[in-house]
Amino acid sequence: MSNKASHQVIFMPSGRRGRVEEGESLLDAAQQMGVEIESICGGKLKCGKCKIRIEDGEFQKHKITSSADHVTPPSKEEVELLKKMGEHDYRLSCHAFVQNDALVYVPEEARAHKQVIRKSANERVIEIDPAIRQVYVEVEKAELGKHHGDWGRLQDALKKEWNLDNLSIDLPALQNLQANIRKGKWAVTVTLWHKEVIDVQPGYKEGIFGLAVDVGSTTVAAYLCDLRSGKILASESTMNPQVIYGEDLMSRVSYATSNIDGLEKMHAAIIKTINQLAKKAARQVDLRARNIHEAVFVGNTTMTHILLGIDPVELGSAPFALANRDSYDLKARDLGLKFHPSANVHVLASQAGHVGADNVGALLAETPYEQKQVTLLVDIGTNAEIVLGNQDWMFSASSPTGPAFEGAQITFGMRAAPGAIERVRIDPETLVGKFSVIGEEKWSDDWQTDADASLDQQPAHLASGICGSGIIEAVAEMFLHNIILASGRFNPDLTHELIQWEDGKGAYVLASAQQSATGNPILVTQDDVRNIQLGKAALYAGAKLLMSHAEVQSVDRILLAGAFGSFIDTKYAMILGLIPNCDLDQVVAVGNAAGDGARIALLNKDKRVEAQRIAHWVKYIETAIDPKFQDEFVTAIHIPHAVDIFPQLKNILPEKSAPKSNKADPKIRRRKVQKT
Amino acid sequence: MSNKASHQVIFMPSGRRGRVEEGESLLDAAQQMGVEIESICGGKLKCGKCKIRIEDGEFQKHKITSSADHVTPPSKEEVELLKKMGEHDYRLSCHAFVQNDALVYVPEEARAHKQVIRKSANERVIEIDPAIRQVYVEVEKAELGKHHGDWGRLQDALKKEWNLDNLSIDLPALQNLQANIRKGKWAVTVTLWHKEVIDVQPGYKEGIFGLAVDVGSTTVAAYLCDLRSGKILASESTMNPQVIYGEDLMSRVSYATSNIDGLEKMHAAIIKTINQLAKKAARQVDLRARNIHEAVFVGNTTMTHILLGIDPVELGSAPFALANRDSYDLKARDLGLKFHPSANVHVLASQAGHVGADNVGALLAETPYEQKQVTLLVDIGTNAEIVLGNQDWMFSASSPTGPAFEGAQITFGMRAAPGAIERVRIDPETLVGKFSVIGEEKWSDDWQTDADASLDQQPAHLASGICGSGIIEAVAEMFLHNIILASGRFNPDLTHELIQWEDGKGAYVLASAQQSATGNPILVTQDDVRNIQLGKAALYAGAKLLMSHAEVQSVDRILLAGAFGSFIDTKYAMILGLIPNCDLDQVVAVGNAAGDGARIALLNKDKRVEAQRIAHWVKYIETAIDPKFQDEFVTAIHIPHAVDIFPQLKNILPEKSAPKSNKADPKIRRRKVQKT
């Protein structure tokens, strides 16, 4: 027992209180009471993170008027550091020692484990607790007669100042250890990944960064994050370079199996691309890729297999066996990734052969497994991953939608990039389509494409092609205006200048030659309509299959994830019958939920464990062998389906009408004349 | 509680006994009683390792006459395997199920953890318990509806059949997992390093191999070992290629610091050399370097630093700080070593700045720390590492002997290779030297070097130079025959045809032009004698320093380790005063003890822990700053020293005599005439 006097200390805003021995620092007192105050330098007056304010006011029934009474006055060094920080009202809790009862306010920026908010269907609050941490230590000087070695001395310091033990050190860190300790004059900033020292920088350094990467079959997106604040510092995305080896997953699997260096080429391509994205993202904020100390990867199973250099052949046929379903940690350098030489990579767990880490990431971002409502989460890529469930049960499936929703296998398809047609409306009277393209706010009927039009009247981009959301709206509008029938076939009874026929197949002219970047009109063909029908039927059948397994008739909420899900007009998705019946205001686009999940796992290591637990818990339904899926699929090919089942659509949509005139808009005709 | 009958089973030769439930296999029974029987396949009738013999005889007072009574009869498959193995008296304990009392003999080859004997000063018995193990498992087939992944299924099998859990898998093993499991028809042989799966081979495979490497400043030696039997399968050694960057350690340290790519070059050179040694050793026994699953490295501190790519600059000046004193594990691939892609490397712990893993290896091999006797262990290389002690205390030091004992810095010096003069005797009457060279049994006075001599009369090798043991004997003989004085200077009063003078410095013609491979005579010069004097004084002073710290007047035993220690005639070492007073029959050459230590650590993982414990326990004495060392050194420069302190030498050695004639042997003269 100590004979020292003790005093009452209360920390605000948490309100935690306790008795503290006289002379103890407020930082130590806070730690004992479980009040987390951030500190990197551990009381060395380097970081200034642990700032607090001593409050006056009513306290234990005494009115305390002078704050100087509560704690020891600041030293010259503390005053200097606070001055440099521009903080005159604050003290540093590591150097404020208790000498009386005290009421202490901990400002938000000093509270360790800050929070980041994800703006989405659910507002998510994520505790920042990455696998990486950074600490500052002063190391005992080497001297004759002490044979401990620099690594031994560093371990002693980490044990003494941060209570860290059983540590290991990665080779590159060990290789530079002696030089950096001496450069820092026996003071270093140590970066740890779990129990492994991965970097030792000379002196006091601040800033740890991580990269969350979503490896999609079509698009690869990377988010550079500050692992202390949780903020996204830079985002970069690009086309997955593997598309040249096959547009959909199955053609990539077959490329890997039918070419001796197929896997090697696709692996090298994705690694190169990730290196480029990392470099670009880092450059945006004056960093280098080697400042990235950790990365979290998500992707569908084929993508994560190829990323890790694993032949995806087994995913190409039943029983679709994964090499590994669990999360996996490895050194970035073992993949040829040019992050920090000791950086680690965490690949999120997968669920089954065709529901991968990207879907698990989306679950982590949206947490339907914590909610009472029945949620249908749909991530539409080349395959659609579908999850249905709530806090009590959860089913998942993968549906082979094909790449049509991503603009592939569409005659004039393209990915969502500037110039892509993303919105479409068809005039019920004239059947002339108007549209908007990415990168240009004005709808096409406001464009001036004449050579003599002023520059600001001309569109920033002419139409280059049709992206996923554009083709959905085009097909839905074509159906609403009787250009195509419920069967998906072009209306044979309709003769119109904008409808061209070849070999018995119709095609609709959506953009004229003048509106097109290539100078050729952009058409929606019979084959395009077919591909959309096949895709939407697969998606719908998958959802219905899960509903049948779960024995539910309807869902409370539908979340559309992925780039496609973000841009699609949910109303049109319902017209076409992509998704089952649901209140339209409960259908929400949630953006790149997979990427958000990767980011969450990057910022909080416990979320990785949660992700794996959920991945194992969700019950996966194999669509490929379920006869119900085939039945649902065949039924779902037709279009009217949607309008018939969802009567509420009738109030929203324009009435279905036959065009009153089949003559083309004179403006279009004029342009055609100009062209010829 | 089980209702089954139980029977008494006794295992011989250990004599362990216990009651075993009816129907239990003898392998399981043995495991329960702590009798170790080897098994790779775990009862799958693949390996045949677990063979035992059921004995008849007196047992529990009953005479049992028919062995068929004790255990179930063999199945057809077991009989077939035993037949294939040529073992007709044996049973396989995994398939012999208890049905009565039984007396079981376990033959030596079936006892797990076999023993290897080290022939040295102490006969050492090493338990085989490497960090690597190999197990055979059958993996559940992948099927639709099971989403566990191949790695999950393999983990299940390893848990079920071998009770192994919390395992990880290294990337290269994961990359080939699916293909190998299928190639092996759902049966694989798994290689584990501690808890990490590092290799998965299809089907049943037998054989795990490791490499012990001693990285000396001058010579690099590699021993390829069978990790199951402990046997050395192949040895290879070569010159350390770093000698071109500096012959002694300090010049290599200075090369690393004064050249921007100095460390990189020396690192690359040693890695390349180790790769070559591994390849050559593996080829000797029809293996490839990629069959090496683990390696243990020893070497002095400068060598291990450069090996790991750590700048040795700090070892070049006080306080001689190590980057790391402890043992270190890393992936061989991170060093560019071309062993198995997932092979690990273990570097033994060091003691201090200049007493490295090689010395710790020597301690592990000789275990002076377990003995009552006071042992002086000396490993003479470019530096001499000296350890003095017993089970209660132990001191170590490093003495800067220079490379003279390795044949470097000697005018006609060379390393111990064919053609090197290794033994020298000088005729007291004529002062003519005779010698023997490595690779030729006949002494030089029996050589016929005339062109008309028959082939088998001619020596296999002429003399190419003088190696360490040769120079020691030459200098000692020169001293005994008054060619040089106690001060080391050539006797100015001696005029002799074999003694040449230039600039006031003498030189002794040891080999004539006819005996020399180059056609020029081989001389021992004044500078050579000086270098030997400096070296031996440093060594002696180091030993005396430790004796003074330990407060002992004499040592019970002297062990000479290293190539030099193996070839040196201990008598001559005493004449010159390399080592302190000791009974000559207690001075023993122990060969490459450092390499033996590496091998022991390779074969037994607990020895690595023991090595580190000892490395920390030995008290290191810094010669560089101890004034006693300087005093001892100066005193030890003179030669008579040895003969004066060790009176027993007088009985062994020929009496010191002045030559009766100073005329050269007519034979030598004749040769000289022929030459001119």
PDB file of N, CA and C in Angstrom, chain A residues 176-247:
ATOM      1  N   ASN A 176      17.960  -2.848 -41.836  1.00  0.00           N
ATOM      2  CA  ASN A 176      18.189  -1.408 -41.694  1.00  0.00           C
ATOM      3  C   ASN A 176      18.176  -0.928 -40.257  1.00  0.00           C
ATOM      4  N   LEU A 177      18.050  -1.867 -39.332  1.00  0.00           N
ATOM      5  CA  LEU A 177      17.839  -1.513 -37.931  1.00  0.00           C
ATOM      6  C   LEU A 177      18.960  -0.643 -37.364  1.00  0.00           C
ATOM      7  N   GLN A 178      20.202  -1.090 -37.515  1.00  0.00           N
ATOM      8  CA  GLN A 178      21.310  -0.386 -36.868  1.00  0.00           C
ATOM      9  C   GLN A 178      21.475   1.023 -37.429  1.00  0.00           C
ATOM     10  N   ALA A 179      21.410   1.142 -38.747  1.00  0.00           N
ATOM     11  CA  ALA A 179      21.565   2.457 -39.363  1.00  0.00           C
ATOM     12  C   ALA A 179      20.469   3.411 -38.888  1.00  0.00           C
ATOM     13  N   ASN A 180      19.220   2.924 -38.838  1.00  0.00           N
ATOM     14  CA  ASN A 180      18.108   3.815 -38.481  1.00  0.00           C
ATOM     15  C   ASN A 180      18.123   4.201 -37.005  1.00  0.00           C
ATOM     16  N   ILE A 181      18.521   3.272 -36.157  1.00  0.00           N
ATOM     17  CA  ILE A 181      18.608   3.612 -34.728  1.00  0.00           C
ATOM     18  C   ILE A 181      19.649   4.712 -34.529  1.00  0.00           C
ATOM     19  N   ARG A 182      20.766   4.598 -35.239  1.00  0.00           N
ATOM     20  CA  ARG A 182      21.806   5.611 -35.076  1.00  0.00           C
ATOM     21  C   ARG A 182      21.440   6.926 -35.745  1.00  0.00           C
ATOM     22  N   LYS A 183      20.755   6.834 -36.908  1.00  0.00           N
ATOM     23  CA  LYS A 183      20.293   8.048 -37.582  1.00  0.00           C
ATOM     24  C   LYS A 183      19.325   8.804 -36.672  1.00  0.00           C
ATOM     25  N   GLY A 184      18.516   8.068 -35.936  1.00  0.00           N
ATOM     26  CA  GLY A 184      17.540   8.684 -35.031  1.00  0.00           C
ATOM     27  C   GLY A 184      18.126   9.005 -33.659  1.00  0.00           C
ATOM     28  N   LYS A 185      19.420   8.886 -33.530  1.00  0.00           N
ATOM     29  CA  LYS A 185      20.095   9.164 -32.250  1.00  0.00           C
ATOM     30  C   LYS A 185      19.438   8.382 -31.120  1.00  0.00           C
ATOM     31  N   TRP A 186      19.312   7.073 -31.322  1.00  0.00           N
ATOM     32  CA  TRP A 186      18.795   6.135 -30.332  1.00  0.00           C
ATOM     33  C   TRP A 186      17.315   6.341 -30.028  1.00  0.00           C
ATOM     34  N   ALA A 187      16.610   6.985 -30.971  1.00  0.00           N
ATOM     35  CA  ALA A 187      15.154   7.098 -30.850  1.00  0.00           C
ATOM     36  C   ALA A 187      14.559   6.716 -32.202  1.00  0.00           C
ATOM     37  N   VAL A 188      13.551   5.875 -32.178  1.00  0.00           N
ATOM     38  CA  VAL A 188      12.970   5.387 -33.433  1.00  0.00           C
ATOM     39  C   VAL A 188      11.452   5.287 -33.345  1.00  0.00           C
ATOM     40  N   THR A 189      10.818   5.303 -34.509  1.00  0.00           N
ATOM     41  CA  THR A 189       9.393   5.026 -34.583  1.00  0.00           C
ATOM     42  C   THR A 189       9.237   3.636 -35.197  1.00  0.00           C
ATOM     43  N   VAL A 190       8.604   2.768 -34.435  1.00  0.00           N
ATOM     44  CA  VAL A 190       8.500   1.364 -34.823  1.00  0.00           C
ATOM     45  C   VAL A 190       7.100   1.084 -35.358  1.00  0.00           C
ATOM     46  N   THR A 191       7.008   0.435 -36.492  1.00  0.00           N
ATOM     47  CA  THR A 191       5.712   0.011 -37.026  1.00  0.00           C
ATOM     48  C   THR A 191       5.568  -1.482 -36.802  1.00  0.00           C
ATOM     49  N   LEU A 192       4.474  -1.852 -36.170  1.00  0.00           N
ATOM     50  CA  LEU A 192       4.221  -3.267 -35.896  1.00  0.00           C
ATOM     51  C   LEU A 192       3.008  -3.744 -36.663  1.00  0.00           C
ATOM     52  N   TRP A 193       3.095  -4.965 -37.178  1.00  0.00           N
ATOM     53  CA  TRP A 193       1.931  -5.660 -37.733  1.00  0.00           C
ATOM     54  C   TRP A 193       1.690  -6.816 -36.783  1.00  0.00           C
ATOM     55  N   HIS A 194       0.570  -6.741 -36.062  1.00  0.00           N
ATOM     56  CA  HIS A 194       0.356  -7.682 -34.959  1.00  0.00           C
ATOM     57  C   HIS A 194       1.610  -7.708 -34.073  1.00  0.00           C
ATOM     58  N   LYS A 195       2.309  -8.842 -33.999  1.00  0.00           N
ATOM     59  CA  LYS A 195       3.474  -8.950 -33.104  1.00  0.00           C
ATOM     60  C   LYS A 195       4.792  -8.848 -33.872  1.00  0.00           C
ATOM     61  N   GLU A 196       4.699  -8.447 -35.127  1.00  0.00           N
ATOM     62  CA  GLU A 196       5.909  -8.399 -35.948  1.00  0.00           C
ATOM     63  C   GLU A 196       6.336  -6.956 -36.210  1.00  0.00           C
ATOM     64  N   VAL A 197       7.592  -6.663 -35.931  1.00  0.00           N
ATOM     65  CA  VAL A 197       8.136  -5.345 -36.267  1.00  0.00           C
ATOM     66  C   VAL A 197       8.419  -5.336 -37.762  1.00  0.00           C
ATOM     67  N   ILE A 198       7.767  -4.425 -38.487  1.00  0.00           N
ATOM     68  CA  ILE A 198       7.955  -4.415 -39.941  1.00  0.00           C
ATOM     69  C   ILE A 198       8.670  -3.159 -40.427  1.00  0.00           C
ATOM     70  N   ASP A 199       8.842  -2.188 -39.537  1.00  0.00           N
ATOM     71  CA  ASP A 199       9.555  -0.989 -39.975  1.00  0.00           C
ATOM     72  C   ASP A 199      10.101  -0.282 -38.750  1.00  0.00           C
ATOM     73  N   VAL A 200      11.312   0.221 -38.882  1.00  0.00           N
ATOM     74  CA  VAL A 200      11.917   1.018 -37.819  1.00  0.00           C
ATOM     75  C   VAL A 200      12.463   2.273 -38.486  1.00  0.00           C
ATOM     76  N   GLN A 201      11.819   3.411 -38.206  1.00  0.00           N
ATOM     77  CA  GLN A 201      12.238   4.658 -38.835  1.00  0.00           C
ATOM     78  C   GLN A 201      12.987   5.516 -37.815  1.00  0.00           C
ATOM     79  N   PRO A 202      13.979   6.248 -38.282  1.00  0.00           N
ATOM     80  CA  PRO A 202      14.752   7.068 -37.342  1.00  0.00           C
ATOM     81  C   PRO A 202      13.908   8.196 -36.758  1.00  0.00           C
ATOM     82  N   GLY A 203      14.031   8.411 -35.450  1.00  0.00           N
ATOM     83  CA  GLY A 203      13.381   9.541 -34.790  1.00  0.00           C
ATOM     84  C   GLY A 203      11.871   9.405 -34.716  1.00  0.00           C
ATOM     85  N   TYR A 204      11.203  10.532 -34.544  1.00  0.00           N
ATOM     86  CA  TYR A 204       9.754  10.542 -34.418  1.00  0.00           C
ATOM     87  C   TYR A 204       9.125  10.708 -35.793  1.00  0.00           C
ATOM     88  N   LYS A 205       8.299   9.747 -36.171  1.00  0.00           N
ATOM     89  CA  LYS A 205       7.615   9.799 -37.470  1.00  0.00           C
ATOM     90  C   LYS A 205       6.133   9.553 -37.245  1.00  0.00           C
ATOM     91  N   GLU A 206       5.304  10.213 -38.045  1.00  0.00           N
ATOM     92  CA  GLU A 206       3.871  10.041 -37.877  1.00  0.00           C
ATOM     93  C   GLU A 206       3.242   9.698 -39.217  1.00  0.00           C
ATOM     94  N   GLY A 207       2.326   8.776 -39.208  1.00  0.00           N
ATOM     95  CA  GLY A 207       1.618   8.456 -40.453  1.00  0.00           C
ATOM     96  C   GLY A 207       1.751   6.998 -40.827  1.00  0.00           C
ATOM     97  N   ILE A 208       0.637   6.268 -40.758  1.00  0.00           N
ATOM     98  CA  ILE A 208       0.629   4.902 -41.274  1.00  0.00           C
ATOM     99  C   ILE A 208      -0.528   4.780 -42.260  1.00  0.00           C
ATOM    100  N   PHE A 209      -0.239   4.115 -43.354  1.00  0.00           N
ATOM    101  CA  PHE A 209      -1.171   4.087 -44.468  1.00  0.00           C
ATOM    102  C   PHE A 209      -1.426   2.665 -44.941  1.00  0.00           C
ATOM    103  N   GLY A 210      -2.638   2.441 -45.406  1.00  0.00           N
ATOM    104  CA  GLY A 210      -2.992   1.113 -45.898  1.00  0.00           C
ATOM    105  C   GLY A 210      -3.775   1.250 -47.193  1.00  0.00           C
ATOM    106  N   LEU A 211      -3.864   0.149 -47.902  1.00  0.00           N
ATOM    107  CA  LEU A 211      -4.562   0.153 -49.187  1.00  0.00           C
ATOM    108  C   LEU A 211      -5.647  -0.921 -49.177  1.00  0.00           C
ATOM    109  N   ALA A 212      -6.878  -0.517 -49.477  1.00  0.00           N
ATOM    110  CA  ALA A 212      -7.968  -1.489 -49.638  1.00  0.00           C
ATOM    111  C   ALA A 212      -8.181  -1.653 -51.131  1.00  0.00           C
ATOM    112  N   VAL A 213      -8.215  -2.894 -51.588  1.00  0.00           N
ATOM    113  CA  VAL A 213      -8.309  -3.133 -53.030  1.00  0.00           C
ATOM    114  C   VAL A 213      -9.456  -4.091 -53.327  1.00  0.00           C
ATOM    115  N   ASP A 214     -10.312  -3.671 -54.247  1.00  0.00           N
ATOM    116  CA  ASP A 214     -11.384  -4.548 -54.731  1.00  0.00           C
ATOM    117  C   ASP A 214     -11.005  -4.986 -56.141  1.00  0.00           C
ATOM    118  N   VAL A 215     -10.656  -6.267 -56.262  1.00  0.00           N
ATOM    119  CA  VAL A 215     -10.258  -6.791 -57.564  1.00  0.00           C
ATOM    120  C   VAL A 215     -11.489  -7.365 -58.249  1.00  0.00           C
ATOM    121  N   GLY A 216     -12.164  -6.533 -59.042  1.00  0.00           N
ATOM    122  CA  GLY A 216     -13.326  -7.003 -59.791  1.00  0.00           C
ATOM    123  C   GLY A 216     -12.875  -7.628 -61.101  1.00  0.00           C
ATOM    124  N   SER A 217     -13.744  -8.421 -61.703  1.00  0.00           N
ATOM    125  CA  SER A 217     -13.374  -9.027 -62.988  1.00  0.00           C
ATOM    126  C   SER A 217     -13.179  -7.942 -64.037  1.00  0.00           C
ATOM    127  N   THR A 218     -13.964  -6.858 -63.939  1.00  0.00           N
ATOM    128  CA  THR A 218     -13.894  -5.805 -64.935  1.00  0.00           C
ATOM    129  C   THR A 218     -13.092  -4.606 -64.442  1.00  0.00           C
ATOM    130  N   THR A 219     -13.323  -4.233 -63.180  1.00  0.00           N
ATOM    131  CA  THR A 219     -12.706  -3.028 -62.655  1.00  0.00           C
ATOM    132  C   THR A 219     -11.940  -3.336 -61.379  1.00  0.00           C
ATOM    133  N   VAL A 220     -10.763  -2.745 -61.264  1.00  0.00           N
ATOM    134  CA  VAL A 220      -9.976  -2.878 -60.041  1.00  0.00           C
ATOM    135  C   VAL A 220      -9.955  -1.510 -59.370  1.00  0.00           C
ATOM    136  N   ALA A 221     -10.374  -1.463 -58.110  1.00  0.00           N
ATOM    137  CA  ALA A 221     -10.441  -0.176 -57.407  1.00  0.00           C
ATOM    138  C   ALA A 221      -9.562  -0.248 -56.170  1.00  0.00           C
ATOM    139  N   ALA A 222      -8.820   0.827 -55.933  1.00  0.00           N
ATOM    140  CA  ALA A 222      -7.928   0.870 -54.781  1.00  0.00           C
ATOM    141  C   ALA A 222      -8.192   2.135 -53.974  1.00  0.00           C
ATOM    142  N   TYR A 223      -8.220   1.983 -52.647  1.00  0.00           N
ATOM    143  CA  TYR A 223      -8.474   3.113 -51.750  1.00  0.00           C
ATOM    144  C   TYR A 223      -7.305   3.233 -50.795  1.00  0.00           C
ATOM    145  N   LEU A 224      -6.605   4.344 -50.862  1.00  0.00           N
ATOM    146  CA  LEU A 224      -5.492   4.585 -49.941  1.00  0.00           C
ATOM    147  C   LEU A 224      -6.042   5.236 -48.677  1.00  0.00           C
ATOM    148  N   CYS A 225      -5.812   4.612 -47.542  1.00  0.00           N
ATOM    149  CA  CYS A 225      -6.413   5.090 -46.301  1.00  0.00           C
ATOM    150  C   CYS A 225      -5.369   5.489 -45.275  1.00  0.00           C
ATOM    151  N   ASP A 226      -5.689   6.488 -44.511  1.00  0.00           N
ATOM    152  CA  ASP A 226      -4.908   6.853 -43.341  1.00  0.00           C
ATOM    153  C   ASP A 226      -5.361   5.926 -42.218  1.00  0.00           C
ATOM    154  N   LEU A 227      -4.464   5.105 -41.720  1.00  0.00           N
ATOM    155  CA  LEU A 227      -4.867   4.104 -40.740  1.00  0.00           C
ATOM    156  C   LEU A 227      -5.038   4.690 -39.339  1.00  0.00           C
ATOM    157  N   ARG A 228      -4.770   5.978 -39.187  1.00  0.00           N
ATOM    158  CA  ARG A 228      -4.992   6.597 -37.889  1.00  0.00           C
ATOM    159  C   ARG A 228      -6.364   7.277 -37.854  1.00  0.00           C
ATOM    160  N   SER A 229      -6.683   8.016 -38.935  1.00  0.00           N
ATOM    161  CA  SER A 229      -7.973   8.719 -38.959  1.00  0.00           C
ATOM    162  C   SER A 229      -9.052   7.874 -39.622  1.00  0.00           C
ATOM    163  N   GLY A 230      -8.657   6.896 -40.420  1.00  0.00           N
ATOM    164  CA  GLY A 230      -9.629   6.103 -41.155  1.00  0.00           C
ATOM    165  C   GLY A 230     -10.057   6.747 -42.454  1.00  0.00           C
ATOM    166  N   LYS A 231      -9.561   7.935 -42.724  1.00  0.00           N
ATOM    167  CA  LYS A 231      -9.979   8.659 -43.939  1.00  0.00           C
ATOM    168  C   LYS A 231      -9.429   8.039 -45.214  1.00  0.00           C
ATOM    169  N   ILE A 232     -10.231   8.149 -46.297  1.00  0.00           N
ATOM    170  CA  ILE A 232      -9.716   7.787 -47.617  1.00  0.00           C
ATOM    171  C   ILE A 232      -8.911   8.970 -48.127  1.00  0.00           C
ATOM    172  N   LEU A 233      -7.634   8.763 -48.400  1.00  0.00           N
ATOM    173  CA  LEU A 233      -6.790   9.856 -48.879  1.00  0.00           C
ATOM    174  C   LEU A 233      -6.834   9.965 -50.397  1.00  0.00           C
ATOM    175  N   ALA A 234      -6.990   8.828 -51.057  1.00  0.00           N
ATOM    176  CA  ALA A 234      -7.019   8.829 -52.523  1.00  0.00           C
ATOM    177  C   ALA A 234      -7.681   7.549 -53.018  1.00  0.00           C
ATOM    178  N   SER A 235      -8.423   7.658 -54.114  1.00  0.00           N
ATOM    179  CA  SER A 235      -9.025   6.482 -54.743  1.00  0.00           C
ATOM    180  C   SER A 235      -8.536   6.417 -56.174  1.00  0.00           C
ATOM    181  N   GLU A 236      -8.293   5.213 -56.635  1.00  0.00           N
ATOM    182  CA  GLU A 236      -7.909   5.036 -58.038  1.00  0.00           C
ATOM    183  C   GLU A 236      -8.602   3.779 -58.536  1.00  0.00           C
ATOM    184  N   SER A 237      -9.039   3.791 -59.782  1.00  0.00           N
ATOM    185  CA  SER A 237      -9.554   2.548 -60.337  1.00  0.00           C
ATOM    186  C   SER A 237      -9.206   2.457 -61.803  1.00  0.00           C
ATOM    187  N   THR A 238      -9.197   1.257 -62.290  1.00  0.00           N
ATOM    188  CA  THR A 238      -8.856   1.045 -63.695  1.00  0.00           C
ATOM    189  C   THR A 238      -9.473  -0.279 -64.142  1.00  0.00           C
ATOM    190  N   MET A 239      -9.438  -0.514 -65.429  1.00  0.00           N
ATOM    191  CA  MET A 239      -9.942  -1.762 -65.989  1.00  0.00           C
ATOM    192  C   MET A 239      -9.033  -2.904 -65.536  1.00  0.00           C
ATOM    193  N   ASN A 240      -9.621  -4.041 -65.218  1.00  0.00           N
ATOM    194  CA  ASN A 240      -8.814  -5.226 -64.933  1.00  0.00           C
ATOM    195  C   ASN A 240      -8.151  -5.672 -66.235  1.00  0.00           C
ATOM    196  N   PRO A 241      -6.815  -5.683 -66.279  1.00  0.00           N
ATOM    197  CA  PRO A 241      -6.117  -5.970 -67.546  1.00  0.00           C
ATOM    198  C   PRO A 241      -6.333  -7.404 -68.014  1.00  0.00           C
ATOM    199  N   GLN A 242      -6.887  -8.246 -67.128  1.00  0.00           N
ATOM    200  CA  GLN A 242      -7.138  -9.642 -67.521  1.00  0.00           C
ATOM    201  C   GLN A 242      -8.255  -9.750 -68.555  1.00  0.00           C
ATOM    202  N   VAL A 243      -9.008  -8.660 -68.776  1.00  0.00           N
ATOM    203  CA  VAL A 243     -10.119  -8.765 -69.730  1.00  0.00           C
ATOM    204  C   VAL A 243      -9.630  -9.200 -71.100  1.00  0.00           C
ATOM    205  N   ILE A 244      -8.346  -8.921 -71.414  1.00  0.00           N
ATOM    206  CA  ILE A 244      -7.869  -9.343 -72.742  1.00  0.00           C
ATOM    207  C   ILE A 244      -7.745 -10.861 -72.815  1.00  0.00           C
ATOM    208  N   TYR A 245      -7.729 -11.531 -71.665  1.00  0.00           N
ATOM    209  CA  TYR A 245      -7.651 -13.002 -71.661  1.00  0.00           C
ATOM    210  C   TYR A 245      -9.028 -13.648 -71.544  1.00  0.00           C
ATOM    211  N   GLY A 246     -10.057 -12.837 -71.430  1.00  0.00           N
ATOM    212  CA  GLY A 246     -11.393 -13.398 -71.310  1.00  0.00           C
ATOM    213  C   GLY A 246     -12.260 -12.418 -70.563  1.00  0.00           C
ATOM    214  N   GLU A 247     -13.473 -12.157 -71.106  1.00  0.00           N
ATOM    215  CA  GLU A 247     -14.288 -11.098 -70.540  1.00  0.00           C
ATOM    216  C   GLU A 247     -14.971 -11.576 -69.267  1.00  0.00           C
TER     217      GLU A 247
END
